XYZ file of C-alpha atoms in Angstrom:
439
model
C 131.663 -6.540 -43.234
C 134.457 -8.323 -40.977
C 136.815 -6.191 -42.688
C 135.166 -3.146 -42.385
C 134.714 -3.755 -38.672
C 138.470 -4.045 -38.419
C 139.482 -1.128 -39.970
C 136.464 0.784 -38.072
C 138.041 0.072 -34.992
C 141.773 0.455 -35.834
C 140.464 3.792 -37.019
C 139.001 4.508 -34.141
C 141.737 3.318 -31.932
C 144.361 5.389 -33.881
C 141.355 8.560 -33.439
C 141.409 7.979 -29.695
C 145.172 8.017 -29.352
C 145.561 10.659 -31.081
C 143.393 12.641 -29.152
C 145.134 11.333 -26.044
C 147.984 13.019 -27.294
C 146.520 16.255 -28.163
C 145.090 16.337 -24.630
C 148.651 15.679 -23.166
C 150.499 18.024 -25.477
C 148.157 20.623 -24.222
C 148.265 19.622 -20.474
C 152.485 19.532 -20.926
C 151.856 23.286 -22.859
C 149.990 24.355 -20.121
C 152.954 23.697 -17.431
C 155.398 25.261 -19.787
C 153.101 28.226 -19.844
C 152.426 28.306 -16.037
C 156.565 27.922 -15.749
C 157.248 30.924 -17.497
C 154.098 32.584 -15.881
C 155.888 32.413 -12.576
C 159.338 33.649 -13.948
C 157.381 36.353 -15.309
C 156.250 36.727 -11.501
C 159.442 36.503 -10.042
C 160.849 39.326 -12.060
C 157.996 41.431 -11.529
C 159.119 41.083 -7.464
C 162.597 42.174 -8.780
C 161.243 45.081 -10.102
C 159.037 45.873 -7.201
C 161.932 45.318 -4.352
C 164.250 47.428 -6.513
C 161.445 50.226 -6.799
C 160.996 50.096 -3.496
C 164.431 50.463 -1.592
C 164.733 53.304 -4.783
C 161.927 55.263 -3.241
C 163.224 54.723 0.338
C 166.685 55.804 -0.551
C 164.946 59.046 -1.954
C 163.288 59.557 0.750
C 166.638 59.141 3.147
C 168.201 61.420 1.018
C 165.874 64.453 0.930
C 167.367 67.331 -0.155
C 170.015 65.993 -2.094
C 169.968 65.646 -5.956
C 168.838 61.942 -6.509
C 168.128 62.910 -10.006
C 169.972 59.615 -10.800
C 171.909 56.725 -9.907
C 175.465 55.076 -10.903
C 175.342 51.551 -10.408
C 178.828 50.124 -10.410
C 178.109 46.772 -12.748
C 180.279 43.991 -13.437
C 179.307 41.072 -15.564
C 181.277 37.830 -15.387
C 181.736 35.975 -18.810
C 182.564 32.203 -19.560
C 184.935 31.330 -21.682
C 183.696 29.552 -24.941
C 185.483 26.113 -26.253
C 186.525 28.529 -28.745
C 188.481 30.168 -26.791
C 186.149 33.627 -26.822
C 184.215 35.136 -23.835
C 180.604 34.872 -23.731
C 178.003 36.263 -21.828
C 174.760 34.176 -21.643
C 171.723 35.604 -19.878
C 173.277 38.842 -20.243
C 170.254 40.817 -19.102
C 168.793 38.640 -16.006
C 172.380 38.928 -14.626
C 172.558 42.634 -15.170
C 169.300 42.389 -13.188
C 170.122 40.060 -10.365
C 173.469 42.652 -10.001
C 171.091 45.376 -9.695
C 169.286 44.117 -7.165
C 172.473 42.739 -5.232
C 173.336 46.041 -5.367
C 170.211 47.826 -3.692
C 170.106 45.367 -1.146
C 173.936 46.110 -0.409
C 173.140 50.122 -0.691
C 169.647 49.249 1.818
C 172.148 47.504 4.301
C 175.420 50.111 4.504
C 172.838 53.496 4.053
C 171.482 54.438 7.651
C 169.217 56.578 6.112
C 167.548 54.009 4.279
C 164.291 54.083 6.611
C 163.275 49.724 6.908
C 161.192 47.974 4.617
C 157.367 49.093 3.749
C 155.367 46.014 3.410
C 152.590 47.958 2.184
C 154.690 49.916 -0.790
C 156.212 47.308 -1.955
C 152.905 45.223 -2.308
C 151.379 47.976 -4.313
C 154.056 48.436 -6.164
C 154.366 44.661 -6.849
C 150.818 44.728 -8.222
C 151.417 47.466 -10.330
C 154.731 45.299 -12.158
C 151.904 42.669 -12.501
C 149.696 44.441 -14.326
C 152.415 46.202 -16.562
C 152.972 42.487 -17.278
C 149.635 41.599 -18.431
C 148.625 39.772 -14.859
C 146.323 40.572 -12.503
C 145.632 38.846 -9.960
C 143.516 39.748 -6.823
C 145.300 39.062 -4.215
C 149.437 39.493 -4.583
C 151.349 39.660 -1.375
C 155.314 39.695 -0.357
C 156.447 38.751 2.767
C 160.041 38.610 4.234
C 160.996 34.818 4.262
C 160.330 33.840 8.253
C 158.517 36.612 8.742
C 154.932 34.196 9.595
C 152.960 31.102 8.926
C 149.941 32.842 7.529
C 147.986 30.840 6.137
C 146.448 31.788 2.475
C 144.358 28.664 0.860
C 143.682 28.432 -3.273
C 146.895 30.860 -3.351
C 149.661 29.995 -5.587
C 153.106 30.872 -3.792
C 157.090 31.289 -5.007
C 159.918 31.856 -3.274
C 162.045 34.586 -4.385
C 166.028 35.022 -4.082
C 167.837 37.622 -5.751
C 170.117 34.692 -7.663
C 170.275 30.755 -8.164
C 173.065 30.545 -5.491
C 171.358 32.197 -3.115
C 169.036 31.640 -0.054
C 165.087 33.171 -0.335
C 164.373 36.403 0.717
C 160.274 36.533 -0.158
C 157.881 34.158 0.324
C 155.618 35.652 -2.494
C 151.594 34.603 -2.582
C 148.976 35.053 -5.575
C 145.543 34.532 -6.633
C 146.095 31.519 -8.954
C 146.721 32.819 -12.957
C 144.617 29.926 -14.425
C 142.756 32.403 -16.592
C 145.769 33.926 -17.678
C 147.736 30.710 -19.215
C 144.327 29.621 -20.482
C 143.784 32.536 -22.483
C 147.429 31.898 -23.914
C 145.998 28.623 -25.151
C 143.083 29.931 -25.970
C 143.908 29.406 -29.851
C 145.093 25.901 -29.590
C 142.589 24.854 -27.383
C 139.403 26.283 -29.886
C 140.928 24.491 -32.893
C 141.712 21.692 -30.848
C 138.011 21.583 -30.055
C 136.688 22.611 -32.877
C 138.749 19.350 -34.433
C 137.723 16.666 -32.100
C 133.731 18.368 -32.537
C 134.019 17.804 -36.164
C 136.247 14.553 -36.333
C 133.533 12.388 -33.684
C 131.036 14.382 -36.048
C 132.165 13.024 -38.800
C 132.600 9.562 -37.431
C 128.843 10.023 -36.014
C 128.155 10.281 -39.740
C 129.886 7.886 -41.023
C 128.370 4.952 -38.550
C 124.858 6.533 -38.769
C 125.072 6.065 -43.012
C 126.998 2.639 -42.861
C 123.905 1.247 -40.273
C 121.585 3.184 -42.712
C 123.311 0.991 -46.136
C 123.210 -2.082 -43.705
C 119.662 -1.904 -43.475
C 118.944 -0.877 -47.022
C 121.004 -3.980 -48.155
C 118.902 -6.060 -45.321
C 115.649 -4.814 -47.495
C 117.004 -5.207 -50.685
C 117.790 -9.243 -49.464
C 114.315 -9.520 -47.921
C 112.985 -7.712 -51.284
C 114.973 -10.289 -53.192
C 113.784 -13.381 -51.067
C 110.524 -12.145 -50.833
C 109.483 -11.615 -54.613
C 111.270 -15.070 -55.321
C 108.921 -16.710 -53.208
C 106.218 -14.514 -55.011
C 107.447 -15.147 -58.505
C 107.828 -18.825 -57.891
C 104.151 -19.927 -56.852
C 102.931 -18.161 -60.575
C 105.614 -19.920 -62.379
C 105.121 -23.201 -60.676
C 101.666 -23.525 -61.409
C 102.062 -22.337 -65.081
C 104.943 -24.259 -65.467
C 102.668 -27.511 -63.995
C 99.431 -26.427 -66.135
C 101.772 -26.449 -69.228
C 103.367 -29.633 -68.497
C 100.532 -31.367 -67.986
C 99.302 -30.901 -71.794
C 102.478 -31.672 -73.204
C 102.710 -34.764 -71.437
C 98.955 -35.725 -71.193
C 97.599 -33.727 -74.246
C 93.972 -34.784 -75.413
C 92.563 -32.886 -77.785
C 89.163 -34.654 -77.150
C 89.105 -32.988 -74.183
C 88.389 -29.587 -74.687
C 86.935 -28.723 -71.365
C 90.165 -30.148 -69.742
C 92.543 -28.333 -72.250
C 90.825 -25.137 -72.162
C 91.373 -25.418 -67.875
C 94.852 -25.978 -68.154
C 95.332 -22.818 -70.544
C 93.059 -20.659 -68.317
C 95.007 -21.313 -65.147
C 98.460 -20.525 -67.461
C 96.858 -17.229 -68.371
C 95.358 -16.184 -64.835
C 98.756 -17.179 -63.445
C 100.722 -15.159 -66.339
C 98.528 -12.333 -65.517
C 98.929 -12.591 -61.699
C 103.112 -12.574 -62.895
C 102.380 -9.543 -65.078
C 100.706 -7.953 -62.618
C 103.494 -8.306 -60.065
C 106.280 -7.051 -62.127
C 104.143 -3.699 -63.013
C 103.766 -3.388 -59.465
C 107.539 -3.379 -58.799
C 107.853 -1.344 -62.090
C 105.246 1.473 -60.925
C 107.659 1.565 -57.912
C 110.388 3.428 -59.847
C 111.050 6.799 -58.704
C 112.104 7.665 -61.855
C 108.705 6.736 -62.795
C 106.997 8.957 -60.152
C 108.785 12.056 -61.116
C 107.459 11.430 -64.298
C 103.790 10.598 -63.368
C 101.043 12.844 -64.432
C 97.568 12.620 -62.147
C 94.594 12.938 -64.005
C 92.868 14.869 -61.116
C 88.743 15.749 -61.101
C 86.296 15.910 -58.560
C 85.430 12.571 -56.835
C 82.643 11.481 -54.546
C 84.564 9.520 -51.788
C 81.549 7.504 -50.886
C 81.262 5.740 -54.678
C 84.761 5.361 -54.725
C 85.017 3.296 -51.580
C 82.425 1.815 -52.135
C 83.774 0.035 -55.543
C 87.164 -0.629 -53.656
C 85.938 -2.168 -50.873
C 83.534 -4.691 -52.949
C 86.841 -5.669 -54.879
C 88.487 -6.205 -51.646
C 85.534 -8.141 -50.292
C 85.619 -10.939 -53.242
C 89.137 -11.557 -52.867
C 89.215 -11.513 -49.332
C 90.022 -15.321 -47.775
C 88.370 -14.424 -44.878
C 86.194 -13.042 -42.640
C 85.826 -9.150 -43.620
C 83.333 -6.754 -42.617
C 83.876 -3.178 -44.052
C 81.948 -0.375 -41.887
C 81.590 3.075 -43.758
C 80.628 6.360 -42.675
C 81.478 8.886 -45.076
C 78.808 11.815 -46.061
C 77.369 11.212 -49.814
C 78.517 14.756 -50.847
C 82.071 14.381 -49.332
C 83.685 15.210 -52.347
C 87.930 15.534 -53.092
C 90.244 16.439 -56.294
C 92.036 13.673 -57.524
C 93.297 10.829 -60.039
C 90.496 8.509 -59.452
C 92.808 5.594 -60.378
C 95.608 5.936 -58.237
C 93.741 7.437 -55.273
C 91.722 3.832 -55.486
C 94.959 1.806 -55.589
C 95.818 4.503 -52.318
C 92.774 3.052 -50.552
C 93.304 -0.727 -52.160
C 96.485 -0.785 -50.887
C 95.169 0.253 -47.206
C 93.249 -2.197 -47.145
C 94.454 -5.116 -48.458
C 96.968 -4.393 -45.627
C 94.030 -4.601 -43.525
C 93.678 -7.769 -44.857
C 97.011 -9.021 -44.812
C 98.218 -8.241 -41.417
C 95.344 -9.177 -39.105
C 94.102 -12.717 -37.537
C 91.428 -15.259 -38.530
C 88.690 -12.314 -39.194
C 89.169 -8.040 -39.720
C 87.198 -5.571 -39.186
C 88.024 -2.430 -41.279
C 86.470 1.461 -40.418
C 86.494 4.025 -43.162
C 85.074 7.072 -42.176
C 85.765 11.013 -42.247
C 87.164 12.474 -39.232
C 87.863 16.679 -39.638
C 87.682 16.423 -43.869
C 90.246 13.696 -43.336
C 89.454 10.485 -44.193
C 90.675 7.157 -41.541
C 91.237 3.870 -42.676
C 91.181 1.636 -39.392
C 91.300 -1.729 -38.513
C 91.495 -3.956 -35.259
C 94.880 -6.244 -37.001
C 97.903 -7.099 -35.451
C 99.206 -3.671 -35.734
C 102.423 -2.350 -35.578
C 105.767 -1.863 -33.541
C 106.602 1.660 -32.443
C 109.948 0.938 -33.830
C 108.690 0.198 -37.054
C 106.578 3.026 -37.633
C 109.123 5.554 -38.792
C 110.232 2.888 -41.909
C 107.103 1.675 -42.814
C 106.486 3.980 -45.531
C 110.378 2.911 -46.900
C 110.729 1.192 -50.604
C 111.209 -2.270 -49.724
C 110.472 -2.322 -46.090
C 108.893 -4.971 -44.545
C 107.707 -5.324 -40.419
C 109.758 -8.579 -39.321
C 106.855 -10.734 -37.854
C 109.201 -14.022 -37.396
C 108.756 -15.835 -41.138
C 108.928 -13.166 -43.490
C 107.119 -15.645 -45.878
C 104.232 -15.470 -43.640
C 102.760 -12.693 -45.295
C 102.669 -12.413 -48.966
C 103.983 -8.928 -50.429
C 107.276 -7.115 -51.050
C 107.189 -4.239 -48.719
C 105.741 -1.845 -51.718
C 102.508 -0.821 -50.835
C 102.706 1.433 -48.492
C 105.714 3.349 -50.474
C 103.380 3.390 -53.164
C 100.542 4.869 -50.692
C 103.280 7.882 -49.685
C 103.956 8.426 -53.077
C 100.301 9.014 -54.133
C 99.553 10.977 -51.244
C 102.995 13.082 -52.086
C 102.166 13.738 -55.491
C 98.597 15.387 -54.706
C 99.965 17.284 -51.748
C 98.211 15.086 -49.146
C 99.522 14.370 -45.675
C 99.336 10.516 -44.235
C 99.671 10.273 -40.908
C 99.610 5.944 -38.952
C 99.038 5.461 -35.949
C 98.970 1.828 -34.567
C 99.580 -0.157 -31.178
C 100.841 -4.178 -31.438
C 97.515 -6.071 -30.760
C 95.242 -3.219 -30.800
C 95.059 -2.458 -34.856
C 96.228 0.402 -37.058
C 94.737 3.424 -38.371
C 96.559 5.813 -40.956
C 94.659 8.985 -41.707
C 94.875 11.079 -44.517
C 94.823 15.163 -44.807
C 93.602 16.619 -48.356
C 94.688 20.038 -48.882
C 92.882 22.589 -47.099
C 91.789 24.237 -50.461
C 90.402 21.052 -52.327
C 86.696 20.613 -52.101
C 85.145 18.587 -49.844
């Protein structure tokens, strides 16, 4: 177990670092996205200032054929270690030229009416949204031209090159929704990953605890019906010993003692082991009832004078079921059903018991006033093997079978078996015939 505790937690370490990673491979994905969100921006305020001295240098020139433009462009290359020309970011220069160029043209032109804030917003928003953005508030203002103040926005400055001072002080709703949508993908799988891998581990813990405590009941099971088996054998094993060593076959009365309590004890062994046997499952699926109509009253009554004789105490057995209360079912095993209810009754309880069998809604209660039960036990105690921890496990005698074997009954004639039970106060466990059996 120490070694599976290890490599649980190096597991889990190695789990949570690796989701520590995924979470800042998607936070460093998110900046690159943003980044090329805002040069996506940027050029989209190119565009817009270029559009807009355009359409004041139409309207300047009214009259004229403005039909189209000749831009003068000259492109600068570097010279490669090879000794050829190259010409990287070929198109963002030809664009920063451009614009260089309309500025110069806005400048020398004095027909170029000034700059209109309001057209080149609009027209700024328009870019945008040809870009796939669209944010609700998107404003360009003339670097100096205020102190406005605009919380939440996002805000770049614009120049028409790298070399070059500002011009814009551009402002924008921020684009979260945008660059989360771009991860949208990622960030689903991403989820859907860490939803199924802590799922998985949920599992995987939840079964292992599950195994722990089936192997805990399988050693109480084991300790248990050694301590069972031994008392049988013991006093056999005694009985038989004393004849060997002290046989007198004058004494038939003494012999014939010895070999009775070697057979009650061999049958008290026997009986044990087809106890444990009956408990297969394999045994159950097999089982066929032998079901006819019972009168509950006789049947009880007959179980609880066996459980009376062999009770080693105080027992008093109240019952108040109606003489024609009648039910389908395998006389035998529903006896052992109610046997094995009561001999709990027996069991678990102090120096005296008092057990109540009566019919409550065509449902017969078994009740007594015992030690009862923990709430945290009652969801296992219908488990093969399961035993309520009550300090020495030795205290009581049984193997944590009984009340399997009660389920399993009830199971196989379609019956419900409900327990309820508070520590101190006693426990009462019900049981619900089908609705179509006659009572």
């Amino acid at each position: 177990m120490k070694r599976f505790r290890i490599i649980t937690a190096v597991c889990l370490s190695a789990v949570a670092l690796m989701v520590a990673g995924n979470i800042w491979y998607l936070y460093s994905l998110y900046n690159s996205i943003r980044d090329q969100t805002l040069i996506t921006v940027s050029e989209c305020v190119r565009r817009a200032d270029i559009r807009e001295i355009i359409s004041r240098f139409n309207r300047g020139h009214k009259g004229e054929d403005v039909s189209s433009l000749t831009i003068p462009l000259k492109v600068q290359g570097e010279k490669s270690s090879a000794g050829n020309y190259e010409y990287p970011r070929l198109l963002d220069n030809l664009s920063q030229i451009m614009s260089e160029y309309f500025h110069i043209i806005e400048k020398t032109d004095n027909r170029i009416a000034e700059r209109d804030g309001e057209s080149l917003n609009a027209l700024f928003k328009d870019e945008l949204s040809a870009s796939g953005l669209h944010p609700d508030v998107a404003i360009i203002e003339p670097i100096g031209s205020g102190d406005a103040s605009f919380p939440g926005l996002w805000s770049i400055d614009f120049a028409m090159s790298e070399d070059q001072s500002p011009i814009y002080k551009v402002r924008f709703s921020p684009l979260h929704g945008h660059i989360l949508g771009q991860m949208a993908g990622i960030i689903c799988t991403s989820a859907m990953i860490l939803i199924l891998t802590g799922f998985l581990i949920w599992y995987l813990l939840h079964w292992v605890g599950r195994l722990r405590s089936i192997e805990q009941m399988k050693d109480d099971f084991t300790h248990n019906m050694t301590h069972e088996l031994k008392t049988p054998v013991a006093v056999a094993y005694s009985a038989a010993d004393s004849m060997l060593r002290y046989y007198d076959q004058s004494d038939e009365k003494r012999n014939k003692q010895f070999l009775q309590i070697i057979m009650q004890r061999l049958s008290h062994l026997s009986g044990m082991i087809e106890n444990i046997l009956s408990m297969s499952m394999e045994r159950f699926k097999t089982m066929t009832l032998i079901p006819e109509k019972i009168c509950v009253k006789t049947l009880v009554n007959e179980v609880t004078g066996m459980i009376e004789l062999k009770a080693d105490k105080p027992v008093r057995i109240d019952i108040d079921i109606p003489d024609d209360f009648s039910v389908i079912a395998d006389p035998l095993h529903f006896g052992n059903l109610l046997s094995n209810l009561m001999d709990n009754s027996l069991k678990y309880s102090g120096d005296s018991v008092n057990i109540d069998i009566r019919v409550v809604n065509g449902a017969i209660a078994v009740a007594d006033n015992g030690i009862g039960i923990d709430k945290a036990d009652l969801p296992y105690i219908f488990d093969k093997f399961y035993r309520v921890s009550s300090g020495d496990r030795y205290e009581t005698e049984g193997y944590g079978l009984g009340l399997f074997y009660v389920k399993q009954i009830a199971g196989l004639h379609g019956w419900d078996i409900e327990v309820m039970s508070r520590p101190g106060y006693g426990t009462e466990f019900i049981i619900r015939f089908k609705d179509n059996e006659e009572r």
